[in-house]
mmCIF file of C-alpha atoms in Angstrom:
data_model
loop_
_atom_site.group_PDB
_atom_site.id
_atom_site.type_symbol
_atom_site.label_atom_id
_atom_site.label_comp_id
_atom_site.label_asym_id
_atom_site.label_seq_id
_atom_site.Cartn_x
_atom_site.Cartn_y
_atom_site.Cartn_z
ATOM 1 C CA MET J 29 56.351 166.512 4.679
ATOM 2 C CA GLY J 30 52.633 166.772 6.012
ATOM 3 C CA VAL J 31 50.295 165.443 8.904
ATOM 4 C CA THR J 32 48.156 164.479 6.569
ATOM 5 C CA GLN J 33 51.750 162.479 5.056
ATOM 6 C CA VAL J 34 52.279 161.648 8.264
ATOM 7 C CA LEU J 35 48.924 160.051 9.041
ATOM 8 C CA SER J 36 48.898 158.060 5.532
ATOM 9 C CA ASP J 37 52.665 156.213 6.905
ATOM 10 C CA LEU J 38 51.149 155.428 9.758
ATOM 11 C CA ALA J 39 48.490 153.709 7.730
ATOM 12 C CA GLY J 40 50.606 151.758 5.800
ATOM 13 C CA VAL J 41 52.259 150.593 8.870
ATOM 14 C CA GLN J 42 49.688 149.725 10.688
ATOM 15 C CA ASN J 43 48.146 147.791 7.511
ATOM 16 C CA ASN J 44 51.357 146.032 7.180
ATOM 17 C CA LEU J 45 51.375 144.511 11.187
ATOM 18 C CA GLU J 46 48.246 142.987 9.951
ATOM 19 C CA PHE J 47 49.494 141.309 7.379
ATOM 20 C CA ALA J 48 52.385 140.010 9.055
ATOM 21 C CA VAL J 49 50.352 138.849 11.568
ATOM 22 C CA SER J 50 47.798 137.030 9.849
ATOM 23 C CA GLU J 51 51.128 135.382 7.872
ATOM 24 C CA GLY J 52 52.871 133.977 11.798
ATOM 25 C CA LEU J 53 56.033 136.807 11.042
ATOM 26 C CA SER J 54 57.058 138.121 13.856
ATOM 27 C CA THR J 55 55.896 142.270 14.864
ATOM 28 C CA LYS J 56 58.981 143.170 15.861
ATOM 29 C CA SER J 57 61.530 142.291 12.937
ATOM 30 C CA PHE J 58 58.715 143.440 11.150
ATOM 31 C CA ALA J 59 58.801 147.004 12.446
ATOM 32 C CA SER J 60 61.724 147.324 12.841
ATOM 33 C CA GLU J 61 62.050 147.361 8.913
ATOM 34 C CA GLU J 62 59.321 149.644 8.219
ATOM 35 C CA LEU J 63 60.834 152.241 11.021
ATOM 36 C CA THR J 64 64.225 152.093 8.681
ATOM 37 C CA ASP J 65 62.112 153.781 5.842
ATOM 38 C CA MET J 66 59.749 155.817 8.023
ATOM 39 C CA GLU J 67 60.629 159.652 8.325
ATOM 40 C CA ASP J 68 60.155 161.739 11.451
ATOM 41 C CA PRO J 69 57.194 163.628 11.746
ATOM 42 C CA ILE J 70 58.268 166.091 13.817
ATOM 43 C CA MET J 71 61.905 166.920 12.589
ATOM 44 C CA ASP J 72 61.025 166.284 9.132
ATOM 45 C CA ASP J 73 64.366 164.347 8.809
ATOM 46 C CA ALA J 74 65.302 160.561 8.412
ATOM 47 C CA MET J 75 66.022 158.257 11.525
ATOM 48 C CA GLU J 76 68.803 156.212 11.499
ATOM 49 C CA ASP J 77 67.575 153.256 12.116
ATOM 50 C CA GLY J 78 64.812 153.627 12.664
ATOM 51 C CA ILE J 79 65.796 154.928 16.097
ATOM 52 C CA PRO J 80 65.085 158.561 16.823
ATOM 53 C CA GLU J 81 68.470 161.017 18.203
ATOM 54 C CA ALA J 82 67.603 162.055 21.469
ATOM 55 C CA THR J 83 64.700 160.942 23.942
ATOM 56 C CA VAL J 84 63.447 162.670 26.814
ATOM 57 C CA GLU J 85 62.691 160.359 29.469
ATOM 58 C CA THR J 86 61.045 161.636 32.924
ATOM 59 C CA VAL J 87 61.984 160.215 35.916
ATOM 60 C CA PRO J 88 60.434 160.571 39.313
ATOM 61 C CA ASP J 89 62.956 162.384 41.450
ATOM 62 C CA HIS J 90 60.442 162.289 44.801
ATOM 63 C CA ILE J 91 61.215 165.706 45.476
ATOM 64 C CA GLU J 92 57.938 167.393 47.476
ATOM 65 C CA ALA J 93 56.946 171.229 45.739
ATOM 66 C CA GLY J 94 55.569 171.993 48.893
ATOM 67 C CA TYR J 95 56.614 174.475 51.683
ATOM 68 C CA GLY J 96 57.210 173.166 55.721
ATOM 69 C CA GLU J 97 57.082 176.249 58.179
ATOM 70 C CA PRO J 98 60.206 175.523 59.615
ATOM 71 C CA SER J 99 60.661 174.501 63.036
ATOM 72 C CA THR J 100 61.894 176.239 66.036
ATOM 73 C CA MET J 101 65.636 174.633 65.897
ATOM 74 C CA ASP J 102 65.128 175.585 62.199
ATOM 75 C CA TYR J 103 65.717 178.888 63.349
ATOM 76 C CA ILE J 104 68.090 178.498 66.364
ATOM 77 C CA LYS J 105 70.263 176.263 63.063
ATOM 78 C CA TYR J 106 70.377 179.590 60.858
ATOM 79 C CA ASN J 107 70.681 182.075 63.119
ATOM 80 C CA VAL J 108 73.598 180.515 64.978
ATOM 81 C CA ILE J 109 75.243 179.305 60.917
ATOM 82 C CA GLY J 110 75.075 183.169 60.212
ATOM 83 C CA TYR J 111 76.424 183.915 63.600
ATOM 84 C CA PHE J 112 79.406 181.980 63.518
ATOM 85 C CA SER J 113 80.112 182.639 59.842
ATOM 86 C CA ASN J 114 81.338 186.163 60.848
ATOM 87 C CA PRO J 115 85.293 185.197 61.562
ATOM 88 C CA TRP J 116 85.287 188.066 64.281
ATOM 89 C CA ALA J 117 82.887 185.701 65.871
ATOM 90 C CA MET J 118 84.348 182.963 65.748
ATOM 91 C CA LEU J 119 87.723 184.395 67.008
ATOM 92 C CA ILE J 120 85.782 185.038 70.290
ATOM 93 C CA LEU J 121 84.365 181.810 70.194
ATOM 94 C CA LEU J 122 87.515 180.053 70.570
ATOM 95 C CA PHE J 123 88.814 182.469 73.420
ATOM 96 C CA LEU J 124 85.801 181.745 75.457
ATOM 97 C CA MET J 125 85.916 178.452 75.230
ATOM 98 C CA TYR J 126 89.636 178.575 75.734
ATOM 99 C CA LYS J 127 89.438 180.539 79.084
ATOM 100 C CA LEU J 128 86.214 178.299 79.865
ATOM 101 C CA TYR J 129 89.006 175.570 79.638
ATOM 102 C CA ARG J 130 91.442 176.853 81.520
ATOM 103 C CA LEU J 131 88.467 177.460 84.154
ATOM 104 C CA ILE J 132 87.283 174.716 83.984
ATOM 105 C CA SER J 133 90.000 171.800 83.491
ATOM 106 C CA PRO J 134 91.963 172.226 87.091
ATOM 107 C CA MET J 135 88.613 171.304 88.647
ATOM 108 C CA ILE J 136 88.366 167.811 86.491
ATOM 109 C CA THR J 137 92.804 167.248 86.315
ATOM 110 C CA GLU J 138 94.040 168.609 89.940
ATOM 111 C CA PRO J 139 91.695 165.987 91.884
ATOM 112 C CA LEU J 140 92.614 163.202 89.301
ATOM 113 C CA ALA J 141 96.257 163.492 89.660
ATOM 114 C CA GLU J 142 95.951 163.798 92.900
ATOM 115 C CA ARG J 143 94.186 160.252 93.446
ATOM 116 C CA TRP J 144 96.918 158.903 90.771
ATOM 117 C CA SER J 145 99.864 159.854 93.250
ATOM 118 C CA GLN J 146 98.387 159.041 96.091
ATOM 119 C CA TRP J 147 97.872 155.726 93.972
ATOM 120 C CA GLN J 148 100.889 155.317 93.445
ATOM 121 C CA GLN J 149 102.214 155.558 97.064
ATOM 122 C CA LYS J 150 100.492 153.380 99.022
ATOM 123 C CA ARG J 151 101.497 150.540 96.338
ATOM 124 C CA GLU J 152 105.092 151.761 95.988
ATOM 125 C CA GLU J 153 104.831 151.603 100.376
ATOM 126 C CA GLN J 154 103.088 147.843 99.675
ATOM 127 C CA GLU J 155 105.828 146.600 97.568
ATOM 128 C CA GLU J 156 108.216 148.373 99.694
ATOM 129 C CA ALA J 157 106.079 146.309 102.311
ATOM 130 C CA ALA J 158 106.432 143.089 100.306
ATOM 131 C CA ARG J 159 110.034 143.206 99.759
ATOM 132 C CA TYR J 160 110.559 143.757 103.381
ATOM 133 C CA LYS J 161 108.684 140.644 104.664
ATOM 134 C CA LYS J 162 110.868 138.638 102.392
ATOM 135 C CA ASN J 163 113.797 139.495 103.273
ATOM 136 C CA PRO J 164 113.742 141.325 106.903
ATOM 137 C CA ASP J 165 117.775 142.090 107.256
ATOM 138 C CA GLU J 166 117.716 145.313 104.409
ATOM 139 C CA TYR J 167 115.173 146.306 106.650
ATOM 140 C CA LYS J 168 116.863 146.272 110.036
ATOM 141 C CA SER J 169 119.952 147.513 107.245
ATOM 142 C CA LYS J 170 117.874 150.348 106.153
ATOM 143 C CA MET J 171 116.722 151.407 109.354
ATOM 144 C CA GLU J 172 120.375 151.523 110.555
ATOM 145 C CA ALA J 173 120.789 153.541 107.646
ATOM 146 C CA MET J 174 118.431 156.088 108.447
ATOM 147 C CA GLU J 175 119.751 156.178 112.695
ATOM 148 C CA LEU J 176 123.239 156.968 111.335
ATOM 149 C CA ALA J 177 121.057 160.081 109.086
ATOM 150 C CA ARG J 178 119.367 161.186 111.902
ATOM 151 C CA LEU J 179 122.344 161.405 114.456
ATOM 152 C CA ARG J 180 124.399 163.102 111.344
ATOM 153 C CA MET J 181 122.236 165.827 110.607
ATOM 154 C CA GLN J 182 121.327 166.506 114.452
ATOM 155 C CA GLU J 183 125.125 166.358 115.163
ATOM 156 C CA ARG J 184 125.444 169.430 112.581
ATOM 157 C CA TYR J 185 122.628 170.994 113.587
ATOM 158 C CA ASN J 186 124.014 171.353 117.167
ATOM 159 C CA GLU J 187 127.252 172.458 115.720
ATOM 160 C CA ASP J 188 125.478 175.152 113.863
ATOM 161 C CA ALA J 189 123.679 176.442 117.014
ATOM 162 C CA GLU J 190 126.924 176.510 119.008
ATOM 163 C CA THR J 191 128.444 178.467 116.096
ATOM 164 C CA MET J 192 125.305 181.159 116.331
ATOM 165 C CA ALA J 193 125.014 181.052 119.295
ATOM 166 C CA ILE J 194 129.348 182.063 119.717
ATOM 167 C CA LYS J 195 128.450 184.813 116.759
ATOM 168 C CA ARG J 196 125.431 186.249 118.168
ATOM 169 C CA MET J 197 127.127 186.930 121.761
ATOM 170 C CA GLU J 198 129.827 188.601 119.615
ATOM 171 C CA LEU J 199 128.070 191.016 117.721
ATOM 172 C CA GLU J 200 126.466 192.031 121.302
ATOM 173 C CA GLU J 201 129.703 192.099 122.601
ATOM 174 C CA ARG J 202 130.586 194.838 119.990
ATOM 175 C CA LYS J 203 126.742 196.276 120.788
ATOM 176 C CA ARG J 204 128.203 196.815 124.574
ATOM 177 C CA GLU J 205 131.651 198.179 123.100
ATOM 178 C CA GLN J 206 130.447 200.837 120.864
ATOM 179 C CA ASN J 207 127.638 202.084 122.226
ATOM 180 C CA PRO J 208 129.116 202.288 126.165
ATOM 181 C CA ARG J 209 126.024 203.662 128.777
ATOM 182 C CA VAL J 210 126.009 206.548 129.973
ATOM 183 C CA GLY J 211 125.245 206.236 133.693
#
């Protein structure tokens, strides 16, 4: 099939379309009937139902092909990514971050912990004061128990002091007996 035959087929289709329009027939239905008998002008094959096997569509992708100069941040980003793609560099970074954490964390957590403990202690004292205000007998009994405990501890300390004094004197006597003075 040559180019002349394709042109003659197209001229025939055009004539049939003009006839259909003059007769009031639908051009769409008439054109589809003509296309079924038509052969593909490029492939020299008959088209199925007048529809070619494949069509190529062009879709705009909105991608600019221009090249722009990379910014300073791009240079920094690519260099950092390239440097830390090395596993040893990543390990060194993790080690330095750990050391920094160990250095900085006490500066942050210790004051917070101290303030927390002071708050807890103040709260407990306030609760205790409120409880004693409601029940003064409990406060009195607690003070008496504390005084008894102080007295017992003082007595134990005095006894221990007397015992130590006796042991010290005995030790001094032994030293004198062992080392008589020459004189």
